Amino acid sequence: MKDSASSDASPRPIVHLVDDDEAVLDSMALLLDSVGIDNCVYPNAIEFLSAFDNADFNHNLGCIVLDIRMPIMSGIECQHKLKERKCLLPLIFVTGHGDIPLAVQAMKNGALEFIQKPFREQVLIEAVQQALTTSKLNHHKMINIELTQQRLAMLTTREKQVLAAIVDGKVNKVIANEIHLSQRTVEIHRARVMDKMAASSLAHLIKMVLDAKKSTQI
């Protein structure tokens, strides 16, 4: 278990535990320690958000286990703040029996899972393991998107024009007419785009560009 003041970067996934109940917080931390899962503890949502703002959590593997009812700032409010910050870490809510409607709403807003108190140890472990698997997938996707954005920045203005038309589903002849080039020139630009973007196929190229475009709109 690490305290919330720790800022050491770690290549291992970190589970961020946020709960105002010290006993519950310690219990969850000890449980994760017992199965070799690194974790940091935070006694409230404000302290966690402060840590999030001062560290690049999105570039590290991990997840967040967040109590839904806390003083000062609730788990739901914290989720909204994290969404504003474009948080990529999967979120697990810990709820009481009467909080199920809130938990369902939280899942509609992007939470991965919720578990009810009191919960069995194995339920928490399995939820965290699932969240860490999701984190790995998200992290891999983020790296690919960043690489795509770097490659897009290397394209010339004309190549970007041709690429935009390709993504719109236009064939070479139509592209040539629209940007006043010969069809052969468009074919050359298209081949250069495929090469610079390291695209294995037209479908691969379009998917990369759409994923990168979507990421800027989240």
XYZ file of C-alpha atoms in Angstrom:
218
model
C 0.000 0.000 0.000
C 1.216 3.496 -0.826
C -0.118 6.648 0.743
C -1.670 9.333 -1.440
C 1.383 11.563 -1.124
C 3.572 9.093 -3.013
C 4.483 10.361 -6.483
C 6.983 7.686 -7.566
C 6.295 6.473 -11.078
C 5.733 2.747 -11.316
C 5.635 0.496 -14.365
C 3.152 -1.736 -12.522
C -0.596 -1.070 -12.536
C -1.816 0.965 -9.566
C -5.293 0.765 -8.060
C -6.429 4.096 -6.614
C -8.678 3.508 -3.584
C -10.916 6.417 -2.562
C -13.111 6.083 0.555
C -13.784 8.275 3.593
C -14.139 5.201 5.833
C -10.606 4.547 7.082
C -11.379 0.972 8.116
C -12.794 0.101 4.691
C -9.891 1.842 2.977
C -7.302 -0.083 5.006
C -9.164 -3.350 4.474
C -9.223 -2.931 0.690
C -5.568 -1.907 0.605
C -4.474 -4.900 2.681
C -6.515 -7.235 0.491
C -4.894 -5.943 -2.692
C -1.473 -6.066 -1.040
C -2.091 -9.738 -0.223
C -2.521 -10.607 -3.909
C 0.357 -8.421 -5.105
C -1.632 -5.533 -6.573
C -0.067 -2.105 -6.009
C -2.430 0.522 -4.649
C -2.642 4.070 -3.340
C -5.204 5.244 -0.776
C -7.074 8.550 -0.596
C -9.434 9.553 2.258
C -11.621 11.734 0.031
C -12.338 12.612 -3.595
C -10.719 16.043 -3.408
C -7.368 14.601 -2.372
C -7.581 12.043 -5.159
C -8.400 14.694 -7.791
C -5.473 16.761 -6.568
C -3.190 13.748 -7.061
C -4.735 13.121 -10.491
C -4.030 16.714 -11.519
C -0.417 16.493 -10.371
C 0.444 13.151 -11.971
C 0.009 11.646 -15.412
C -2.328 8.831 -14.365
C -3.630 8.412 -17.908
C -0.183 7.311 -19.085
C 0.025 4.590 -16.444
C -1.941 1.375 -16.054
C -4.459 1.194 -13.242
C -8.027 1.742 -12.128
C -10.056 3.641 -9.523
C -12.178 2.138 -6.755
C -14.457 4.918 -5.563
C -16.991 5.084 -2.741
C -20.253 6.491 -4.032
C -21.202 8.384 -0.840
C -18.589 10.658 0.714
C -18.756 14.036 2.446
C -17.607 17.225 0.687
C -17.560 15.552 -2.731
C -19.492 12.392 -3.604
C -18.240 9.631 -5.850
C -20.717 10.715 -8.527
C -19.381 14.280 -8.439
C -15.845 12.922 -8.622
C -16.795 10.858 -11.679
C -18.033 14.015 -13.421
C -14.778 15.801 -12.569
C -12.770 12.874 -13.939
C -14.789 12.906 -17.142
C -13.987 16.607 -17.555
C -10.316 15.682 -17.173
C -10.679 12.964 -19.847
C -9.686 10.254 -17.375
C -8.949 6.928 -19.092
C -8.725 4.795 -15.948
C -11.604 2.313 -15.471
C -13.832 3.193 -12.527
C -15.378 0.803 -9.988
C -17.961 2.147 -7.551
C -18.427 0.807 -4.032
C -22.040 1.283 -2.948
C -24.462 0.732 -0.122
C -27.762 -1.088 -0.677
C -29.722 2.127 -1.115
C -27.300 3.499 -3.707
C -28.052 1.055 -6.515
C -29.988 3.617 -8.639
C -27.003 5.971 -8.346
C -24.622 3.166 -9.268
C -26.668 2.258 -12.340
C -26.577 5.902 -13.430
C -22.825 5.961 -12.832
C -22.406 2.956 -15.139
C -24.433 4.716 -17.811
C -21.921 7.552 -17.445
C -19.011 5.194 -18.077
C -18.218 3.353 -14.829
C -17.046 -0.203 -15.421
C -18.624 -1.891 -12.409
C -20.164 -1.401 -8.989
C -19.965 -3.631 -5.938
C -22.237 -3.512 -2.921
C -21.103 -3.285 0.696
C -20.474 -5.559 2.423
C -18.687 -7.381 -0.374
C -16.739 -10.624 -0.465
C -13.004 -10.255 -0.935
C -13.040 -12.279 -4.146
C -15.669 -9.966 -5.652
C -13.397 -6.954 -5.203
C -10.336 -8.819 -6.502
C -12.153 -10.010 -9.618
C -13.585 -6.538 -10.298
C -10.122 -4.984 -9.971
C -8.535 -7.618 -12.214
C -11.172 -6.985 -14.872
C -10.583 -3.230 -14.585
C -6.827 -3.675 -14.958
C -7.363 -5.766 -18.092
C -9.540 -2.962 -19.468
C -6.852 -0.461 -18.513
C -4.277 -2.377 -20.563
C -6.573 -2.304 -23.585
C -7.244 1.423 -23.124
C -3.532 2.103 -22.700
C -2.670 0.205 -25.888
C -5.356 2.105 -27.790
C -4.088 5.436 -26.437
C -0.535 4.665 -27.578
C -1.808 3.769 -31.062
C -3.843 6.982 -31.251
C -0.858 9.096 -30.222
C 1.244 7.376 -32.878
C -1.457 8.030 -35.478
C -1.582 11.706 -34.508
C 2.199 11.958 -34.886
C 1.992 10.391 -38.336
C -0.867 12.691 -39.372
C 1.272 15.684 -38.418
C 3.931 14.479 -40.885
C 1.585 14.583 -43.881
C 1.767 17.447 -46.349
C -1.242 19.714 -46.878
C -2.066 17.947 -50.139
C -1.736 14.512 -48.546
C -4.113 15.592 -45.798
C -6.611 16.690 -48.441
C -6.404 13.326 -50.156
C -6.673 11.491 -46.828
C -9.787 13.454 -45.813
C -11.420 12.523 -49.100
C -10.440 8.860 -48.676
C -12.009 8.800 -45.204
C -15.166 10.297 -46.731
C -15.303 7.275 -49.049
C -14.435 9.063 -52.279
C -12.705 7.249 -55.135
C -9.569 8.547 -56.846
C -11.397 9.981 -59.861
C -13.721 12.056 -57.669
C -10.845 13.231 -55.484
C -8.890 14.269 -58.586
C -11.801 16.353 -59.859
C -12.421 18.021 -56.490
C -8.843 19.125 -55.823
C -7.912 19.674 -59.484
C -5.237 17.026 -59.858
C -4.733 14.195 -62.300
C -5.945 10.795 -61.195
C -2.378 9.510 -61.374
C -1.195 12.250 -59.004
C -3.940 11.357 -56.560
C -2.830 7.727 -56.725
C 0.729 8.783 -55.871
C -0.451 10.884 -52.934
C -2.645 8.037 -51.772
C 0.278 5.606 -51.832
C 2.417 8.061 -49.864
C -0.344 8.486 -47.283
C -0.622 4.717 -46.850
C 3.151 4.496 -46.421
C 3.505 7.410 -43.971
C 0.570 6.194 -41.894
C 1.941 2.616 -41.887
C -1.505 1.390 -42.906
C -1.794 -2.253 -43.892
C -5.056 -1.698 -45.782
C -7.611 0.954 -46.638
C -9.823 -0.249 -43.781
C -6.882 -0.015 -41.368
C -6.133 3.533 -42.527
C -9.721 4.705 -42.089
C -10.039 3.095 -38.652
C -6.828 4.747 -37.429
C -7.966 8.177 -38.580
C -11.481 7.820 -37.161
C -10.125 6.614 -33.796
C -7.749 9.581 -33.624
C -10.519 11.985 -34.585
C -12.882 10.509 -31.992
C -10.275 10.840 -29.254
C -10.089 14.602 -29.775
C -13.861 14.891 -29.289
C -14.126 13.048 -25.946
